[in-house]
mmCIF file of C-alpha atoms in Angstrom:
data_model
loop_
_atom_site.group_PDB
_atom_site.id
_atom_site.type_symbol
_atom_site.label_atom_id
_atom_site.label_comp_id
_atom_site.label_asym_id
_atom_site.label_seq_id
_atom_site.Cartn_x
_atom_site.Cartn_y
_atom_site.Cartn_z
ATOM 1 C CA MET A 1 82.957 105.522 99.463
ATOM 2 C CA ARG A 2 82.784 107.843 96.864
ATOM 3 C CA LEU A 3 79.973 107.823 94.089
ATOM 4 C CA THR A 4 82.580 108.401 90.716
ATOM 5 C CA SER A 5 82.347 108.958 87.259
ATOM 6 C CA PHE A 6 83.541 106.442 84.334
ATOM 7 C CA SER A 7 84.679 107.538 80.921
ATOM 8 C CA LEU A 8 85.937 105.355 78.635
ATOM 9 C CA LEU A 9 88.158 105.347 75.498
ATOM 10 C CA ARG A 10 88.055 108.968 74.614
ATOM 11 C CA CYS A 11 89.247 107.664 71.266
ATOM 12 C CA ALA A 12 89.311 104.072 72.262
ATOM 13 C CA LEU A 13 92.357 102.352 72.405
ATOM 14 C CA LEU A 14 90.388 99.534 71.245
ATOM 15 C CA SER A 15 91.254 101.605 68.429
ATOM 16 C CA ALA A 16 92.653 100.914 65.226
ATOM 17 C CA ALA A 17 94.556 103.902 63.964
ATOM 18 C CA THR A 18 96.032 102.353 60.637
ATOM 19 C CA MET A 19 97.961 103.193 57.725
ATOM 20 C CA ALA A 20 94.546 102.500 55.411
ATOM 21 C CA CYS A 21 95.670 105.705 53.651
ATOM 22 C CA GLN A 22 98.635 104.280 52.221
ATOM 23 C CA SER A 23 99.207 101.119 49.347
ATOM 24 C CA SER A 24 102.914 100.520 50.521
ATOM 25 C CA ASP A 25 103.879 98.098 53.299
ATOM 26 C CA ARG A 26 107.470 98.649 53.144
ATOM 27 C CA LEU A 27 109.392 99.013 56.262
ATOM 28 C CA ASN A 28 111.578 101.905 55.178
ATOM 29 C CA SER A 29 108.401 104.100 55.039
ATOM 30 C CA THR A 30 106.989 106.533 57.209
ATOM 31 C CA LEU A 31 105.580 103.962 60.057
ATOM 32 C CA ALA A 32 103.530 106.264 62.129
ATOM 33 C CA PRO A 33 99.718 106.234 61.424
ATOM 34 C CA ALA A 34 98.404 108.685 58.978
ATOM 35 C CA THR A 35 96.877 111.651 61.213
ATOM 36 C CA ASP A 36 93.869 111.120 59.461
ATOM 37 C CA CYS A 37 93.624 107.570 60.126
ATOM 38 C CA LEU A 38 93.467 108.059 63.853
ATOM 39 C CA VAL A 39 89.549 109.166 63.406
ATOM 40 C CA LYS A 40 87.538 109.587 66.581
ATOM 41 C CA ALA A 41 85.209 107.490 68.587
ATOM 42 C CA SER A 42 81.848 107.303 68.027
ATOM 43 C CA ALA A 43 80.032 110.671 69.102
ATOM 44 C CA SER A 44 78.113 108.298 72.403
ATOM 45 C CA ASN A 45 81.964 107.237 73.463
ATOM 46 C CA GLY A 46 82.055 107.517 77.258
ATOM 47 C CA LEU A 47 78.752 108.931 77.941
ATOM 48 C CA ALA A 48 76.550 107.602 81.316
ATOM 49 C CA ILE A 49 74.023 105.628 80.106
ATOM 50 C CA SER A 50 70.838 107.529 81.318
ATOM 51 C CA GLY A 51 69.170 105.349 84.428
ATOM 52 C CA GLN A 52 71.763 103.198 84.781
ATOM 53 C CA TYR A 53 74.178 102.735 87.809
ATOM 54 C CA ILE A 54 76.733 99.891 88.366
ATOM 55 C CA VAL A 55 76.630 98.992 92.387
ATOM 56 C CA THR A 56 78.688 97.545 94.736
ATOM 57 C CA SER A 57 77.490 96.180 98.155
ATOM 58 C CA LYS A 58 78.367 94.349 101.232
ATOM 59 C CA PHE A 59 75.785 91.507 102.364
ATOM 60 C CA SER A 60 76.361 89.412 105.321
ATOM 61 C CA GLU A 61 76.515 85.882 103.020
ATOM 62 C CA VAL A 62 76.719 85.513 99.548
ATOM 63 C CA PRO A 63 76.221 82.153 98.375
ATOM 64 C CA ALA A 64 79.048 82.041 95.966
ATOM 65 C CA ALA A 65 81.923 80.076 95.058
ATOM 66 C CA PRO A 66 85.638 80.532 92.429
ATOM 67 C CA ASN A 67 84.012 78.318 90.218
ATOM 68 C CA ALA A 68 80.064 79.316 90.397
ATOM 69 C CA ARG A 69 78.363 81.539 87.947
ATOM 70 C CA GLN A 70 78.472 85.058 89.143
ATOM 71 C CA ALA A 71 74.474 85.209 89.296
ATOM 72 C CA SER A 72 72.468 82.308 90.981
ATOM 73 C CA PRO A 73 68.718 82.859 92.128
ATOM 74 C CA ALA A 74 69.994 83.622 95.561
ATOM 75 C CA THR A 75 72.446 86.434 94.529
ATOM 76 C CA ASP A 76 69.247 87.630 92.395
ATOM 77 C CA ARG A 77 66.749 87.644 95.682
ATOM 78 C CA LEU A 78 69.316 89.205 97.897
ATOM 79 C CA VAL A 79 69.566 92.356 95.097
ATOM 80 C CA GLU A 80 65.827 92.490 95.060
ATOM 81 C CA VAL A 81 65.489 92.463 98.575
ATOM 82 C CA PHE A 82 68.192 95.015 99.229
ATOM 83 C CA LEU A 83 66.383 97.061 96.785
ATOM 84 C CA GLN A 84 62.921 96.519 98.419
ATOM 85 C CA ASN A 85 64.450 97.872 101.578
ATOM 86 C CA HIS A 86 65.512 101.275 100.125
ATOM 87 C CA ARG A 87 61.806 101.455 98.131
ATOM 88 C CA ILE A 88 63.185 100.626 95.004
ATOM 89 C CA SER A 89 61.151 97.671 93.197
ATOM 90 C CA GLN A 90 60.605 99.464 89.616
ATOM 91 C CA THR A 91 63.935 98.308 88.363
ATOM 92 C CA GLN A 92 65.653 95.651 86.384
ATOM 93 C CA ALA A 93 68.339 95.034 88.218
ATOM 94 C CA HIS A 94 71.594 91.956 86.731
ATOM 95 C CA VAL A 95 74.060 90.930 88.981
ATOM 96 C CA LEU A 96 77.636 91.096 87.746
ATOM 97 C CA THR A 97 79.927 89.465 90.498
ATOM 98 C CA ALA A 98 79.357 87.870 93.589
ATOM 99 C CA THR A 99 82.202 87.313 95.946
ATOM 100 C CA ASP A 100 83.940 87.956 99.608
ATOM 101 C CA GLY A 101 80.970 88.943 100.897
ATOM 102 C CA GLU A 102 79.891 91.582 98.165
ATOM 103 C CA ILE A 103 77.560 91.624 95.470
ATOM 104 C CA THR A 104 78.214 93.961 92.062
ATOM 105 C CA PHE A 105 74.908 94.745 89.939
ATOM 106 C CA VAL A 106 73.790 97.223 87.834
ATOM 107 C CA ALA A 107 70.333 98.712 87.960
ATOM 108 C CA THR A 108 67.720 101.200 86.659
ATOM 109 C CA LEU A 109 68.012 103.616 89.422
ATOM 110 C CA ASN A 110 66.788 107.532 89.024
ATOM 111 C CA PRO A 111 68.899 110.425 90.508
ATOM 112 C CA PHE A 112 67.170 110.188 93.898
ATOM 113 C CA GLU A 113 67.199 106.358 94.317
ATOM 114 C CA ALA A 114 71.045 106.192 93.207
ATOM 115 C CA GLU A 115 71.522 109.083 95.928
ATOM 116 C CA ALA A 116 69.650 107.291 98.909
ATOM 117 C CA LEU A 117 72.107 104.008 97.906
ATOM 118 C CA TRP A 118 75.091 106.331 98.038
ATOM 119 C CA ARG A 119 73.938 107.430 101.784
ATOM 120 C CA ASP A 120 73.858 103.403 102.793
ATOM 121 C CA THR A 121 76.797 102.320 104.429
ATOM 122 C CA SER A 122 77.273 98.799 102.942
ATOM 123 C CA VAL A 123 77.629 100.169 99.352
ATOM 124 C CA GLN A 124 81.236 100.223 98.633
ATOM 125 C CA LEU A 125 81.017 101.520 95.137
ATOM 126 C CA LEU A 126 78.124 103.714 92.689
ATOM 127 C CA GLU A 127 79.452 104.629 89.580
ATOM 128 C CA PRO A 128 76.968 105.332 86.398
ATOM 129 C CA ASP A 129 77.040 102.318 83.531
ATOM 130 C CA ARG A 130 78.818 103.890 80.115
ATOM 131 C CA THR A 131 79.149 103.234 76.531
ATOM 132 C CA VAL A 132 82.402 101.760 75.479
ATOM 133 C CA SER A 133 83.547 102.208 71.790
ATOM 134 C CA LEU A 134 86.173 102.094 69.563
ATOM 135 C CA CYS A 135 87.573 104.244 66.888
ATOM 136 C CA ALA A 136 88.866 102.202 63.699
ATOM 137 C CA CYS A 137 90.488 102.347 60.503
ATOM 138 C CA ILE A 138 91.363 99.226 58.678
ATOM 139 C CA GLU A 139 93.516 98.126 55.388
ATOM 140 C CA VAL A 140 92.693 94.839 54.470
ATOM 141 C CA ALA A 141 95.971 93.306 53.624
ATOM 142 C CA SER A 142 97.907 90.097 51.635
ATOM 143 C CA PRO A 143 99.477 88.403 54.800
ATOM 144 C CA SER A 144 102.692 87.312 55.127
ATOM 145 C CA THR A 145 103.216 84.144 57.120
ATOM 146 C CA VAL A 146 105.775 85.358 59.693
ATOM 147 C CA GLY A 147 105.606 89.186 60.109
ATOM 148 C CA TRP A 148 108.364 91.403 60.571
ATOM 149 C CA ASN A 149 106.544 92.074 64.375
ATOM 150 C CA ILE A 150 106.655 88.620 64.926
ATOM 151 C CA ARG A 151 110.018 87.877 64.363
ATOM 152 C CA GLN A 152 111.357 90.633 66.071
ATOM 153 C CA THR A 153 108.899 90.085 69.380
ATOM 154 C CA GLY A 154 109.554 86.191 69.075
ATOM 155 C CA TYR A 155 107.138 83.451 69.152
ATOM 156 C CA GLY A 156 106.453 80.134 69.998
ATOM 157 C CA ARG A 157 104.134 76.929 70.265
ATOM 158 C CA GLY A 158 101.543 78.015 72.075
ATOM 159 C CA ASP A 159 99.718 74.632 71.071
ATOM 160 C CA ARG A 160 102.119 73.242 73.138
ATOM 161 C CA GLN A 161 100.822 74.717 76.378
ATOM 162 C CA THR A 162 97.883 72.307 76.895
ATOM 163 C CA GLY A 163 95.384 73.378 79.468
ATOM 164 C CA ARG A 164 96.047 77.705 79.321
ATOM 165 C CA THR A 165 93.824 79.607 77.683
ATOM 166 C CA ALA A 166 94.114 83.178 75.962
ATOM 167 C CA TRP A 167 90.539 84.924 76.622
ATOM 168 C CA VAL A 168 89.983 87.952 74.028
ATOM 169 C CA ILE A 169 87.669 90.455 75.526
ATOM 170 C CA ASP A 170 86.917 92.593 72.672
ATOM 171 C CA THR A 171 84.159 92.276 69.624
ATOM 172 C CA GLY A 172 84.141 88.767 69.345
ATOM 173 C CA ILE A 173 86.558 86.532 67.285
ATOM 174 C CA ASP A 174 85.435 85.313 63.812
ATOM 175 C CA LEU A 175 84.902 81.760 65.248
ATOM 176 C CA ASP A 176 85.794 79.781 61.865
ATOM 177 C CA HIS A 177 88.529 81.618 60.721
ATOM 178 C CA PRO A 178 91.145 78.849 59.269
ATOM 179 C CA ASP A 179 93.944 80.229 60.917
ATOM 180 C CA LEU A 180 92.557 80.545 64.416
ATOM 181 C CA ASN A 181 92.351 78.113 67.098
ATOM 182 C CA VAL A 182 89.345 79.114 68.727
ATOM 183 C CA ASP A 183 87.040 77.168 71.754
ATOM 184 C CA THR A 184 83.677 78.218 70.532
ATOM 185 C CA GLY A 185 82.396 76.143 73.011
ATOM 186 C CA ARG A 186 83.501 78.487 75.717
ATOM 187 C CA SER A 187 83.217 81.926 73.980
ATOM 188 C CA ARG A 188 80.602 84.102 74.957
ATOM 189 C CA SER A 189 78.540 87.646 74.453
ATOM 190 C CA PHE A 190 78.351 89.761 77.540
ATOM 191 C CA LEU A 191 76.671 92.454 75.244
ATOM 192 C CA SER A 192 72.972 91.445 76.146
ATOM 193 C CA GLY A 193 73.884 92.127 80.125
ATOM 194 C CA ALA A 194 73.517 88.411 80.980
ATOM 195 C CA THR A 195 75.895 86.179 79.091
ATOM 196 C CA SER A 196 74.708 84.531 75.503
ATOM 197 C CA ALA A 197 75.256 81.363 73.814
ATOM 198 C CA SER A 198 78.801 80.720 71.815
ATOM 199 C CA ALA A 199 77.603 81.819 68.451
ATOM 200 C CA GLU A 200 76.507 85.377 69.866
ATOM 201 C CA ALA A 201 80.331 85.875 69.649
ATOM 202 C CA GLU A 202 81.258 86.212 66.579
ATOM 203 C CA ASP A 203 83.305 89.405 65.329
ATOM 204 C CA ASN A 204 81.310 91.547 63.186
ATOM 205 C CA ASN A 205 83.637 94.216 63.515
ATOM 206 C CA GLY A 206 86.979 92.620 62.680
ATOM 207 C CA HIS A 207 89.126 94.347 65.828
ATOM 208 C CA GLY A 208 88.641 91.408 68.115
ATOM 209 C CA THR A 209 89.903 88.891 65.428
ATOM 210 C CA HIS A 210 92.830 91.240 64.775
ATOM 211 C CA VAL A 211 93.797 91.116 68.508
ATOM 212 C CA ALA A 212 93.343 86.974 68.673
ATOM 213 C CA GLY A 213 95.804 86.796 65.781
ATOM 214 C CA ILE A 214 98.473 88.618 67.712
ATOM 215 C CA ILE A 215 98.116 86.354 70.124
ATOM 216 C CA GLY A 216 97.983 82.866 68.471
ATOM 217 C CA ALA A 217 97.580 82.736 64.750
ATOM 218 C CA LEU A 218 98.432 79.313 63.680
ATOM 219 C CA ASN A 219 101.659 78.690 62.137
ATOM 220 C CA ASN A 220 100.315 76.261 58.844
ATOM 221 C CA ASN A 221 101.501 78.388 56.201
ATOM 222 C CA ILE A 222 99.060 80.628 55.374
ATOM 223 C CA GLY A 223 97.834 83.561 56.532
ATOM 224 C CA VAL A 224 100.061 84.901 59.417
ATOM 225 C CA THR A 225 102.039 83.622 63.015
ATOM 226 C CA GLY A 226 100.690 84.649 66.215
ATOM 227 C CA VAL A 227 103.831 85.342 69.110
ATOM 228 C CA ALA A 228 102.259 81.733 70.531
ATOM 229 C CA SER A 229 101.023 79.868 67.291
ATOM 230 C CA GLY A 230 97.898 77.936 67.940
ATOM 231 C CA ALA A 231 96.860 79.031 71.601
ATOM 232 C CA GLN A 232 93.854 78.187 72.287
ATOM 233 C CA LEU A 233 91.259 81.279 72.405
ATOM 234 C CA VAL A 234 88.214 81.884 73.895
ATOM 235 C CA ALA A 235 86.233 85.013 72.741
ATOM 236 C CA LEU A 236 84.258 87.186 75.023
ATOM 237 C CA LYS A 237 82.272 89.547 73.237
ATOM 238 C CA VAL A 238 81.531 93.046 75.036
ATOM 239 C CA LEU A 239 81.446 95.375 71.856
ATOM 240 C CA ASP A 240 79.276 95.055 69.087
ATOM 241 C CA GLN A 241 79.581 95.794 65.296
ATOM 242 C CA LEU A 242 79.763 99.220 66.112
ATOM 243 C CA GLY A 243 82.748 98.477 68.306
ATOM 244 C CA GLU A 244 80.516 99.809 71.319
ATOM 245 C CA GLY A 245 79.604 98.172 74.691
ATOM 246 C CA ARG A 246 78.907 98.950 78.159
ATOM 247 C CA LEU A 247 81.286 99.037 80.869
ATOM 248 C CA SER A 248 79.232 96.346 82.990
ATOM 249 C CA GLY A 249 79.475 94.095 80.184
ATOM 250 C CA VAL A 250 83.273 94.705 80.531
ATOM 251 C CA ILE A 251 83.144 93.993 83.955
ATOM 252 C CA ALA A 252 81.082 90.905 83.715
ATOM 253 C CA ALA A 253 83.430 89.120 81.274
ATOM 254 C CA VAL A 254 86.446 89.764 83.674
ATOM 255 C CA ASP A 255 84.684 87.970 86.483
ATOM 256 C CA HIS A 256 83.608 85.040 84.014
ATOM 257 C CA VAL A 257 87.214 84.958 83.837
ATOM 258 C CA TYR A 258 88.074 85.070 87.187
ATOM 259 C CA ARG A 259 85.265 82.338 87.893
ATOM 260 C CA THR A 260 86.179 79.509 85.240
ATOM 261 C CA GLY A 261 89.508 80.575 83.988
ATOM 262 C CA LYS A 262 92.877 78.415 85.860
ATOM 263 C CA PRO A 263 96.252 80.217 86.975
ATOM 264 C CA GLY A 264 98.412 80.799 83.916
ATOM 265 C CA ASP A 265 95.517 81.487 81.982
ATOM 266 C CA VAL A 266 95.682 85.044 79.690
ATOM 267 C CA VAL A 267 93.396 87.719 79.605
ATOM 268 C CA ASN A 268 94.002 90.123 76.739
ATOM 269 C CA LEU A 269 91.871 94.122 76.822
ATOM 270 C CA SER A 270 92.612 96.184 74.261
ATOM 271 C CA LEU A 271 90.189 98.299 75.513
ATOM 272 C CA GLY A 272 90.018 101.390 78.610
ATOM 273 C CA GLY A 273 90.482 104.864 78.279
ATOM 274 C CA GLU A 274 90.067 108.205 79.903
ATOM 275 C CA GLY A 275 88.384 107.830 83.705
ATOM 276 C CA GLN A 276 88.590 105.509 86.435
ATOM 277 C CA SER A 277 86.613 102.340 87.359
ATOM 278 C CA PRO A 278 87.552 101.466 90.627
ATOM 279 C CA THR A 279 84.898 98.444 89.839
ATOM 280 C CA LEU A 280 86.231 97.038 87.149
ATOM 281 C CA ASP A 281 90.082 97.837 88.692
ATOM 282 C CA ARG A 282 88.869 95.401 91.750
ATOM 283 C CA VAL A 283 87.974 92.629 89.820
ATOM 284 C CA ILE A 284 91.157 92.587 87.417
ATOM 285 C CA ARG A 285 93.121 92.616 90.641
ATOM 286 C CA LEU A 286 90.909 89.653 92.042
ATOM 287 C CA ALA A 287 91.500 87.548 88.880
ATOM 288 C CA ALA A 288 95.314 88.260 89.093
ATOM 289 C CA ASP A 289 95.160 87.373 92.362
ATOM 290 C CA ARG A 290 94.253 83.877 91.278
ATOM 291 C CA GLY A 291 97.241 83.550 88.946
ATOM 292 C CA ILE A 292 95.675 84.741 85.556
ATOM 293 C CA LEU A 293 97.819 87.166 83.800
ATOM 294 C CA PHE A 294 96.718 90.399 81.976
ATOM 295 C CA ALA A 295 97.776 92.436 78.823
ATOM 296 C CA ILE A 296 96.201 95.437 78.916
ATOM 297 C CA ALA A 297 96.652 98.390 76.141
ATOM 298 C CA ALA A 298 97.724 101.742 77.637
ATOM 299 C CA GLY A 299 95.733 104.063 75.185
ATOM 300 C CA ASN A 300 96.226 106.352 71.776
ATOM 301 C CA GLU A 301 95.470 109.706 73.176
ATOM 302 C CA SER A 302 99.166 110.791 73.847
ATOM 303 C CA GLU A 303 98.614 111.431 77.503
ATOM 304 C CA SER A 304 99.491 109.590 80.869
ATOM 305 C CA VAL A 305 98.178 106.368 81.768
ATOM 306 C CA GLU A 306 97.669 107.768 85.614
ATOM 307 C CA GLY A 307 93.882 107.605 86.692
ATOM 308 C CA GLN A 308 92.719 105.765 83.599
ATOM 309 C CA SER A 309 91.255 102.244 83.973
ATOM 310 C CA PRO A 310 92.265 99.526 83.680
ATOM 311 C CA ALA A 311 95.506 101.087 82.292
ATOM 312 C CA ARG A 312 96.183 101.959 85.647
ATOM 313 C CA VAL A 313 95.974 98.647 87.602
ATOM 314 C CA ASN A 314 99.028 97.804 89.212
ATOM 315 C CA HIS A 315 100.029 93.973 90.112
ATOM 316 C CA SER A 316 102.747 91.508 89.389
ATOM 317 C CA ASN A 317 100.420 89.909 86.864
ATOM 318 C CA VAL A 318 98.894 92.591 85.259
ATOM 319 C CA PHE A 319 101.122 94.285 82.269
ATOM 320 C CA THR A 320 100.063 97.786 80.548
ATOM 321 C CA VAL A 321 101.129 98.017 77.116
ATOM 322 C CA SER A 322 102.529 101.158 75.130
ATOM 323 C CA ALA A 323 103.115 101.024 71.535
ATOM 324 C CA MET A 324 106.270 101.473 69.693
ATOM 325 C CA ASP A 325 107.208 100.899 65.912
ATOM 326 C CA ALA A 326 109.401 99.072 63.920
ATOM 327 C CA GLN A 327 112.640 100.410 64.880
ATOM 328 C CA ASP A 328 111.783 100.122 68.770
ATOM 329 C CA ARG A 329 110.348 103.925 68.680
ATOM 330 C CA PHE A 330 107.655 105.336 70.686
ATOM 331 C CA ALA A 331 104.361 105.615 68.529
ATOM 332 C CA SER A 332 103.431 109.079 68.988
ATOM 333 C CA PHE A 333 99.828 108.038 69.698
ATOM 334 C CA SER A 334 100.876 105.869 72.818
ATOM 335 C CA ASN A 335 100.137 106.416 76.156
ATOM 336 C CA TYR A 336 102.879 106.512 78.595
ATOM 337 C CA GLY A 337 103.417 107.098 82.519
ATOM 338 C CA PRO A 338 104.416 105.145 85.671
ATOM 339 C CA SER A 339 101.461 102.641 85.165
ATOM 340 C CA VAL A 340 103.038 101.219 82.001
ATOM 341 C CA ASP A 341 104.804 98.255 81.859
ATOM 342 C CA VAL A 342 106.465 97.570 79.050
ATOM 343 C CA ALA A 343 106.171 98.754 74.716
ATOM 344 C CA ALA A 344 105.682 96.474 72.108
ATOM 345 C CA TYR A 345 104.638 96.335 68.833
ATOM 346 C CA GLY A 346 101.736 98.685 67.602
ATOM 347 C CA VAL A 347 102.325 100.047 64.277
ATOM 348 C CA ARG A 348 100.975 98.852 61.115
ATOM 349 C CA ILE A 349 100.598 95.206 62.376
ATOM 350 C CA GLN A 350 99.194 92.443 59.882
ATOM 351 C CA SER A 351 97.173 90.358 61.245
ATOM 352 C CA THR A 352 93.767 88.314 60.902
ATOM 353 C CA TYR A 353 90.313 89.915 60.440
ATOM 354 C CA ARG A 354 86.600 88.832 60.098
ATOM 355 C CA ASN A 355 85.232 86.798 57.207
ATOM 356 C CA GLY A 356 88.233 84.765 56.947
ATOM 357 C CA ARG A 357 90.500 87.943 55.930
ATOM 358 C CA TYR A 358 93.359 89.916 57.256
ATOM 359 C CA ALA A 359 94.396 93.162 57.603
ATOM 360 C CA THR A 360 96.613 96.191 59.146
ATOM 361 C CA LEU A 361 95.813 97.962 62.333
ATOM 362 C CA SER A 362 97.916 100.349 64.731
ATOM 363 C CA GLY A 363 97.494 101.278 68.038
ATOM 364 C CA THR A 364 97.816 99.831 71.480
ATOM 365 C CA SER A 365 95.469 97.479 70.973
ATOM 366 C CA MET A 366 98.136 95.837 68.528
ATOM 367 C CA ALA A 367 100.794 95.883 71.100
ATOM 368 C CA ALA A 368 99.037 94.595 73.930
ATOM 369 C CA PRO A 369 98.582 90.868 72.461
ATOM 370 C CA HIS A 370 102.152 90.767 71.640
ATOM 371 C CA VAL A 371 102.538 90.808 75.475
ATOM 372 C CA ALA A 372 99.494 88.415 76.098
ATOM 373 C CA GLY A 373 101.097 85.830 73.405
ATOM 374 C CA LEU A 374 104.280 86.125 75.577
ATOM 375 C CA LEU A 375 102.689 85.599 78.504
ATOM 376 C CA TYR A 376 100.779 82.618 77.329
ATOM 377 C CA ILE A 377 104.130 81.056 76.515
ATOM 378 C CA ARG A 378 106.206 82.231 79.057
ATOM 379 C CA GLY A 379 104.322 82.698 82.220
ATOM 380 C CA ASN A 380 104.597 86.080 84.012
ATOM 381 C CA LYS A 381 108.220 85.772 83.591
ATOM 382 C CA LEU A 382 108.100 88.525 80.700
ATOM 383 C CA PRO A 383 111.005 88.140 78.645
ATOM 384 C CA LEU A 384 112.565 91.948 78.209
ATOM 385 C CA LYS A 385 115.376 93.205 75.554
ATOM 386 C CA GLY A 386 116.293 96.734 75.591
ATOM 387 C CA THR A 387 114.239 100.023 76.190
ATOM 388 C CA VAL A 388 111.978 101.870 73.535
ATOM 389 C CA SER A 389 113.659 105.217 72.270
ATOM 390 C CA GLY A 390 111.675 108.749 72.830
ATOM 391 C CA ASP A 391 109.539 107.445 75.799
ATOM 392 C CA PRO A 392 107.674 111.137 76.315
ATOM 393 C CA ASP A 393 107.971 110.318 80.539
ATOM 394 C CA GLY A 394 111.311 110.235 80.528
ATOM 395 C CA GLN A 395 111.410 106.924 81.773
ATOM 396 C CA PRO A 396 111.957 104.422 78.669
ATOM 397 C CA ASP A 397 109.275 101.392 79.146
ATOM 398 C CA PRO A 398 111.617 97.995 78.613
ATOM 399 C CA MET A 399 110.580 96.536 75.162
ATOM 400 C CA ALA A 400 108.979 92.745 75.586
ATOM 401 C CA LYS A 401 110.946 90.410 73.015
ATOM 402 C CA GLU A 402 113.005 87.710 73.209
#
């Protein structure tokens, strides 16, 4: 067992570098985002939260089932006793996941207490909780119903995939946007640690709503159309109006899908970044083992994804996505590497935005939901057509398109 550090999102692949600096939307204009739109994330991005640690430990008996809540009075009590046995009593602990004889929780510890837990052989993982954030630059847009990116990717009737859900783990979704089919009853916020009511999943930033529209905006003659038009969308909010949140919230949101989702459901994770989190990787693999499909953004740092969570996760149901432009050229900002599975459109993408509006954004954050939409209507037999040009790792990614 090793103590790890986790540095999410150096410039958040939640990022949205856009062409806000340009008024023209012609496809024959320069398609790479303007450099001054690739703004840096907030100063607190990736920083460890003082005194907060994420711990995964084995327990002889864990009272949990696949469809149960991740926390219960029984699991809370197990963690409380576990900490008391280490003479740690003045702490606030919150259970994130509980399964397969293990409990993952976040707790307030001093460095000496953290070191004591690390020496316990039952502790499998221990890492600091960290701030996650996004960088964004947007252009509020006048939408066209079926954008070039949707025509070139291919699209279908997401509303006919009954019983299937697209889970958007992000800044929330505009819950009453007229161009989106949002299940407000199942939407949740994970910003406060424990899950909050559906109303708290409202998007005060815009990024999550943009992602949701690429996946499933309605084909209703207004606004834009998504790859899986009319898909049932659920917002799991892990980032606030500034685009900041915690790693522990992301872990709890993925675990929520693991417990309440179904095989064939799709999760979009337009977040992650530089650094490793074995805890996050593990809970993604557990959900993927259940047949839940993941589209994960590769990142916007123009570097290899190897060693970065969650982009490094390799699984038959997990697809890490790089970005390309309208001419099928590898985007200059996109991350790359052997763990990247496919490329999708991520430069100057129009989609839904908060307060019922529409906007143009760029980034691997925009590429991933194109793949999520295809997974929603095609399952994990992802349609591929040709390879992207200019892939810097010398192994061109296949392009996700019909």
